[in-house]
CSV table of C-alpha atoms in Angstrom, one decimal:
chain,number,residue,atom,x,y,z
A,4,ILE,CA,17.3,-12.4,-8.2
A,5,GLY,CA,16.9,-10.6,-4.6
A,6,ILE,CA,13.5,-10.3,-4.1
A,7,TYR,CA,12.7,-7.1,-2.4
A,8,VAL,CA,14.3,-7.2,1.5
A,9,ARG,CA,17.0,-5.0,0.3
A,10,ASP,CA,18.8,-4.8,3.6
A,11,PHE,CA,19.4,-8.6,3.4
A,12,ASN,CA,20.1,-8.8,0.2
A,13,ARG,CA,22.6,-5.8,-0.5
A,14,GLY,CA,25.7,-7.4,1.0
A,15,LEU,CA,24.7,-10.6,-0.6
A,16,GLU,CA,24.4,-8.9,-4.1
A,17,ARG,CA,27.7,-6.7,-3.9
A,18,ARG,CA,29.5,-10.2,-2.7
A,19,LEU,CA,27.9,-12.4,-5.2
A,20,ARG,CA,28.4,-9.4,-8.1
A,21,GLN,CA,32.3,-9.5,-7.0
A,22,ALA,CA,32.2,-13.2,-7.6
A,23,GLY,CA,31.3,-13.1,-11.2
A,24,LEU,CA,27.1,-13.4,-11.3
A,25,ARG,CA,24.6,-11.5,-12.3
A,26,ILE,CA,22.3,-9.3,-9.9
A,27,VAL,CA,18.6,-8.5,-10.8
A,28,PRO,CA,17.5,-6.8,-8.0
A,29,TYR,CA,12.9,-7.4,-7.8
A,30,VAL,CA,11.5,-4.5,-6.8
A,31,CYS,CA,12.9,-1.1,-6.3
A,32,PRO,CA,13.9,0.9,-3.0
A,33,GLN,CA,11.9,3.9,-2.5
A,34,ALA,CA,14.9,5.9,-3.2
A,35,TRP,CA,12.7,8.0,-4.9
A,36,ALA,CA,10.8,9.2,-1.9
A,37,TRP,CA,13.4,9.1,0.3
A,38,ARG,CA,17.0,8.2,0.9
A,39,PRO,CA,17.8,8.9,-2.8
A,40,GLY,CA,21.7,8.4,-2.3
A,41,ARG,CA,20.5,4.4,-2.1
A,42,ALA,CA,19.7,4.4,-6.2
A,43,ALA,CA,23.6,5.7,-7.0
A,44,ARG,CA,24.4,2.6,-4.8
A,45,LEU,CA,22.6,0.1,-6.8
A,46,ALA,CA,24.6,0.9,-10.0
A,47,THR,CA,27.5,-0.7,-8.9
A,48,ALA,CA,25.3,-3.6,-7.2
A,49,CYS,CA,23.3,-4.5,-9.8
A,50,ASP,CA,23.1,-5.5,-13.7
A,51,ARG,CA,19.4,-4.7,-14.0
A,52,LEU,CA,16.5,-3.9,-11.4
A,53,LEU,CA,13.2,-4.9,-11.9
A,54,ALA,CA,10.4,-2.3,-11.5
A,55,LEU,CA,6.6,-2.5,-10.6
A,56,LEU,CA,5.9,1.3,-11.0
A,57,PRO,CA,5.8,3.0,-14.1
A,58,PHE,CA,7.5,6.3,-13.0
A,59,GLU,CA,10.9,4.3,-11.5
A,60,PRO,CA,12.9,3.1,-14.6
A,61,GLU,CA,13.4,7.0,-15.5
A,62,PHE,CA,14.0,7.6,-11.4
A,63,PHE,CA,16.9,5.0,-11.7
A,64,ALA,CA,18.2,5.8,-15.1
A,65,ARG,CA,19.1,9.6,-13.7
A,66,TYR,CA,21.7,7.2,-11.5
A,67,GLY,CA,23.0,4.9,-14.2
A,68,VAL,CA,20.8,2.0,-13.2
A,69,ASP,CA,19.1,-0.1,-15.7
A,70,ALA,CA,15.6,-0.4,-14.3
A,71,ARG,CA,12.5,-2.4,-16.5
A,72,PHE,CA,9.3,-1.7,-15.6
A,73,VAL,CA,7.8,-5.4,-15.2
A,74,GLY,CA,4.5,-4.7,-14.0
A,75,HIS,CA,2.6,-5.2,-10.3
A,76,PRO,CA,1.9,-9.0,-9.5
A,77,LEU,CA,-1.2,-7.4,-7.2
A,78,ALA,CA,-2.4,-5.8,-10.4
A,79,ASP,CA,-2.5,-9.2,-12.5
A,80,LEU,CA,-3.9,-11.2,-9.1
A,81,LEU,CA,-6.9,-9.0,-8.5
A,82,PRO,CA,-9.7,-8.9,-11.2
A,83,LEU,CA,-10.4,-5.9,-13.5
A,84,GLU,CA,-13.8,-5.6,-12.4
A,85,PRO,CA,-14.5,-6.0,-8.4
A,86,ASP,CA,-17.2,-8.4,-7.5
A,87,ARG,CA,-18.3,-6.3,-4.3
A,88,ASP,CA,-21.5,-8.7,-3.3
A,89,ALA,CA,-19.3,-12.2,-4.0
A,90,ALA,CA,-16.9,-10.5,-1.5
A,91,ARG,CA,-19.4,-9.9,1.0
A,92,ALA,CA,-21.0,-13.3,0.6
A,93,ALA,CA,-17.9,-14.5,1.2
A,94,LEU,CA,-17.1,-12.7,4.4
A,95,GLY,CA,-20.7,-13.3,5.6
A,96,LEU,CA,-21.6,-9.6,5.5
A,97,ALA,CA,-25.1,-7.9,4.3
A,98,CYS,CA,-25.0,-6.4,0.9
A,99,ASP,CA,-27.5,-3.8,1.2
A,100,ARG,CA,-25.7,-2.2,3.9
A,101,PRO,CA,-22.7,-0.3,3.6
A,102,VAL,CA,-19.2,-1.6,4.8
A,103,LEU,CA,-16.4,0.2,6.4
A,104,ALA,CA,-13.2,-1.7,7.0
A,105,LEU,CA,-10.4,-1.0,9.6
A,106,MET,CA,-6.7,-1.6,8.4
A,107,PRO,CA,-3.7,-0.6,11.2
A,108,GLY,CA,-1.0,-2.3,9.3
A,109,SER,CA,0.5,-5.8,9.9
A,110,ARG,CA,3.6,-4.7,11.8
A,111,GLY,CA,3.2,-4.9,15.4
A,112,GLN,CA,4.3,-1.2,15.9
A,113,GLU,CA,2.0,0.6,13.6
A,114,VAL,CA,-1.3,-1.5,14.6
A,115,GLU,CA,-0.2,-0.7,18.4
A,116,ARG,CA,-0.2,3.0,17.1
A,117,LEU,CA,-2.8,2.7,14.9
A,118,SER,CA,-5.8,0.9,16.2
A,119,ALA,CA,-7.1,3.5,18.6
A,120,PRO,CA,-8.0,6.3,16.4
A,121,PHE,CA,-8.6,3.4,14.0
A,122,VAL,CA,-11.2,2.5,16.2
A,123,ALA,CA,-12.8,5.2,17.6
A,124,ALA,CA,-13.6,6.5,14.4
A,125,GLY,CA,-14.9,3.2,13.3
A,126,GLU,CA,-17.1,3.9,16.8
A,127,ALA,CA,-18.0,7.4,15.7
A,128,LEU,CA,-19.2,6.2,11.9
A,129,MET,CA,-21.5,3.5,13.6
A,130,ARG,CA,-23.4,6.0,15.6
A,131,GLN,CA,-23.6,9.0,12.8
A,132,ASN,CA,-24.2,5.9,10.1
A,133,ASN,CA,-27.3,3.9,11.2
A,134,GLY,CA,-26.8,0.2,9.6
A,135,LEU,CA,-23.1,0.3,9.1
A,136,GLN,CA,-21.4,-2.6,8.8
A,137,VAL,CA,-17.4,-2.2,10.3
A,138,ILE,CA,-15.0,-4.9,9.6
A,139,VAL,CA,-11.5,-5.2,11.1
A,140,CYS,CA,-8.7,-6.8,9.1
A,141,LEU,CA,-5.5,-8.1,10.7
A,142,ALA,CA,-2.5,-10.0,9.6
A,143,THR,CA,-2.1,-12.3,12.4
A,144,GLU,CA,-3.8,-14.0,15.0
A,145,ARG,CA,-1.3,-12.1,17.7
A,146,HIS,CA,-2.4,-8.8,16.3
A,147,ARG,CA,-6.1,-9.9,17.5
A,148,GLU,CA,-5.6,-11.0,20.8
A,149,ARG,CA,-2.8,-8.0,21.3
A,150,LEU,CA,-6.7,-6.0,20.1
A,151,GLN,CA,-8.9,-7.7,22.3
A,152,ALA,CA,-9.3,-4.9,24.5
A,153,GLN,CA,-10.0,-1.9,22.3
A,154,LEU,CA,-11.7,-4.5,19.8
A,155,ALA,CA,-14.5,-5.2,22.6
A,156,GLY,CA,-17.0,-2.0,22.5
A,157,LEU,CA,-16.5,-2.2,18.2
A,158,PRO,CA,-19.1,-4.7,17.0
A,159,ALA,CA,-17.3,-5.6,14.3
A,160,GLU,CA,-15.9,-8.9,12.3
A,161,VAL,CA,-12.3,-9.6,13.0
A,162,PHE,CA,-10.7,-11.4,9.5
A,163,ILE,CA,-7.2,-12.2,9.4
A,164,ALA,CA,-5.0,-12.3,6.2
A,165,ARG,CA,-8.3,-11.5,4.2
A,166,SER,CA,-6.8,-8.2,3.0
A,167,HIS,CA,-8.3,-8.8,-0.8
A,168,ASP,CA,-12.0,-9.9,0.2
A,169,VAL,CA,-12.1,-7.3,3.0
A,170,LEU,CA,-10.9,-4.2,0.7
A,171,THR,CA,-13.0,-5.6,-2.2
A,172,ALA,CA,-16.2,-5.8,-0.2
A,173,ALA,CA,-16.0,-2.5,1.7
A,174,ASP,CA,-17.5,0.5,0.6
A,175,VAL,CA,-14.5,3.0,2.2
A,176,ALA,CA,-11.5,1.8,4.4
A,177,ILE,CA,-9.1,3.1,7.0
A,178,ALA,CA,-5.9,2.0,5.9
A,179,ALA,CA,-2.4,2.5,7.0
A,180,SER,CA,0.1,3.8,5.0
A,181,GLY,CA,1.8,0.8,3.0
A,182,THR,CA,1.4,-1.7,0.1
A,183,VAL,CA,-2.5,-2.0,1.1
A,184,THR,CA,-2.9,1.5,-0.3
A,185,LEU,CA,-2.2,0.0,-3.8
A,186,GLU,CA,-4.3,-3.0,-2.9
A,187,ALA,CA,-7.5,-0.4,-2.1
A,188,LEU,CA,-6.7,1.5,-5.4
A,189,LEU,CA,-6.8,-1.8,-7.2
A,190,CYS,CA,-9.9,-3.1,-5.8
A,191,GLY,CA,-11.5,-0.1,-6.5
A,192,THR,CA,-11.9,0.6,-3.1
A,193,PRO,CA,-11.7,4.7,-1.4
A,194,ILE,CA,-9.5,4.4,1.9
A,195,VAL,CA,-8.6,7.3,3.9
A,196,VAL,CA,-4.5,6.4,4.9
A,197,GLY,CA,-3.8,7.2,8.0
A,198,TYR,CA,-0.3,6.8,10.0
A,199,ARG,CA,1.9,7.7,13.4
A,200,LEU,CA,5.7,7.3,14.1
A,201,GLY,CA,7.0,7.8,17.2
A,202,ALA,CA,8.0,12.0,17.8
A,203,LEU,CA,11.9,11.3,16.9
A,204,SER,CA,11.8,8.1,14.2
A,205,TYR,CA,9.3,11.1,12.3
A,206,HIS,CA,11.4,14.1,12.5
A,207,ILE,CA,14.1,11.7,10.8
A,208,ILE,CA,12.4,10.4,8.0
A,209,LYS,CA,10.8,13.1,7.3
A,210,ARG,CA,14.2,15.2,6.6
A,211,MET,CA,14.9,12.5,4.7
A,212,MET,CA,11.2,12.6,2.5
A,213,THR,CA,12.2,14.1,-1.1
A,214,ILE,CA,8.2,13.6,-1.7
A,215,GLY,CA,5.2,15.3,-0.3
A,216,GLU,CA,3.2,12.5,-0.2
A,217,ILE,CA,2.9,8.7,1.2
A,218,ALA,CA,-0.1,6.7,-0.2
A,219,LEU,CA,0.5,5.1,-3.5
A,220,PRO,CA,-2.6,6.1,-4.8
A,221,ASN,CA,-1.7,9.8,-4.7
A,222,ILE,CA,1.7,9.1,-5.8
A,223,LEU,CA,0.9,7.4,-8.9
A,224,SER,CA,-1.9,10.1,-10.1
A,225,GLN,CA,0.2,13.0,-8.4
A,226,ARG,CA,-2.5,14.4,-7.1
A,227,ALA,CA,-4.3,13.9,-3.6
A,228,LEU,CA,-7.0,10.6,-4.4
A,229,VAL,CA,-7.1,9.9,-1.0
A,230,PRO,CA,-6.8,11.6,2.8
A,231,GLU,CA,-3.3,11.6,4.3
A,232,LEU,CA,-3.5,12.1,8.1
A,233,ILE,CA,-0.2,11.6,9.5
A,234,GLN,CA,1.2,12.3,13.1
A,235,SER,CA,-1.1,15.1,14.8
A,236,ASP,CA,-3.6,15.1,12.2
A,237,LEU,CA,-4.8,11.3,13.0
A,238,THR,CA,-7.5,12.1,15.1
A,239,PRO,CA,-11.3,9.6,15.6
A,240,LEU,CA,-12.2,13.4,14.4
A,241,ARG,CA,-10.6,13.8,11.7
A,242,LEU,CA,-10.9,10.0,10.4
A,243,ALA,CA,-14.6,9.9,10.7
A,244,ASP,CA,-15.1,13.0,9.3
A,245,ALA,CA,-12.8,12.1,6.1
A,246,VAL,CA,-14.4,8.8,5.7
A,247,GLN,CA,-18.3,10.4,6.1
A,248,GLU,CA,-16.9,12.5,3.5
A,249,TRP,CA,-16.5,9.4,0.8
A,250,LEU,CA,-19.9,7.6,2.4
A,251,ASP,CA,-21.6,11.3,1.3
A,252,ASN,CA,-19.8,12.3,-2.1
A,253,ARG,CA,-21.2,10.0,-5.2
A,254,ALA,CA,-18.8,12.1,-7.6
A,255,ALA,CA,-15.7,11.9,-5.7
A,256,VAL,CA,-15.8,7.9,-5.7
A,257,GLN,CA,-16.9,7.7,-8.8
A,258,ASP,CA,-14.0,9.5,-10.1
A,259,TYR,CA,-11.7,7.2,-7.4
A,260,TYR,CA,-13.0,4.5,-9.0
A,261,GLN,CA,-12.8,5.7,-12.5
A,262,THR,CA,-8.8,6.4,-11.5
A,263,SER,CA,-8.7,2.9,-9.8
A,264,ARG,CA,-9.6,1.3,-13.0
A,265,HIS,CA,-6.9,3.2,-15.3
A,266,TRP,CA,-3.8,2.4,-13.2
A,267,HIS,CA,-4.9,-1.2,-12.8
A,268,GLN,CA,-5.2,-1.5,-16.4
A,269,GLN,CA,-1.5,0.4,-16.3
A,270,LEU,CA,0.1,-1.9,-13.5
A,271,ARG,CA,-1.3,-5.3,-15.2
A,272,CYS,CA,1.3,-6.7,-17.4
A,273,ASN,CA,1.7,-9.8,-16.7
A,274,ALA,CA,4.6,-9.2,-14.2
A,275,ALA,CA,5.8,-12.4,-13.8
A,276,GLN,CA,6.3,-13.4,-17.6
A,277,GLN,CA,7.8,-9.5,-18.1
A,278,ALA,CA,10.1,-10.2,-14.9
A,279,ALA,CA,11.0,-13.9,-16.2
A,280,ASP,CA,11.8,-12.1,-19.9
A,281,ALA,CA,13.9,-9.5,-18.7
A,282,VAL,CA,16.5,-11.4,-16.8
A,283,LEU,CA,16.2,-13.9,-20.0
A,284,GLU,CA,17.6,-11.1,-22.1
A,285,LEU,CA,20.2,-10.2,-19.7
A,286,CYS,CA,21.2,-13.7,-19.5
A,287,ALA,CA,21.7,-13.6,-23.4
A,288,GLY,CA,23.6,-10.4,-23.4
A,289,ALA,CA,20.8,-7.8,-24.8
């Protein structure tokens, strides 16, 4: 059972399968988003694929891959009814003032590219909204050290590796693209997604993309549920305007919350047990 790290696992799985072992990767590569040729290669490299998203089995079946949807572990981990007051109390935040979370990613290059526009947007929103509490969630202490100068002018609490609490506590978040966008959906927290790559990397990846959205809430719901600001669109002004729309538009927030509860239910399938059952079925010859 190879978990998630496809680049490392691919060669190992192929050799093990040639030696007679059955191979079950847990977590699909995002071949439905870019480089679909990876799906065809999986047909000869694995015996069963465990999928976290409900549309993935149908996609991989086109390439002859036996994929089983097992649910998403995050949906099992997070409560169906988020407790915002408890999360704010845990972080030492006031319950009667709005909260904006800044989440510039977990990789060093992400943080370097995204933190400046995220922080500038946070500063602008604090000027526009009296009493707005801004909090920053970073993956490691090293990221905090790198951002000390940028954060010096922003009166914000910084939390390390506490994304569940931060997202549950926030009224809205500015977040990098990635799993955090799904986490925000499961926490019922509206987000604005911002992302920026180097120009050459963006040009190459854009040519490989087969879908128009990058945020998982949009991909799941098949509509522009949350704003995506990519490359040149990622400016402090546009980020601030998109966040302000969430803060002002209660109907949009309610629609988002109802959609988030639907997808939480769809993804909450006891993923660990479902995955174990799928492996045991394979071992039994089913």
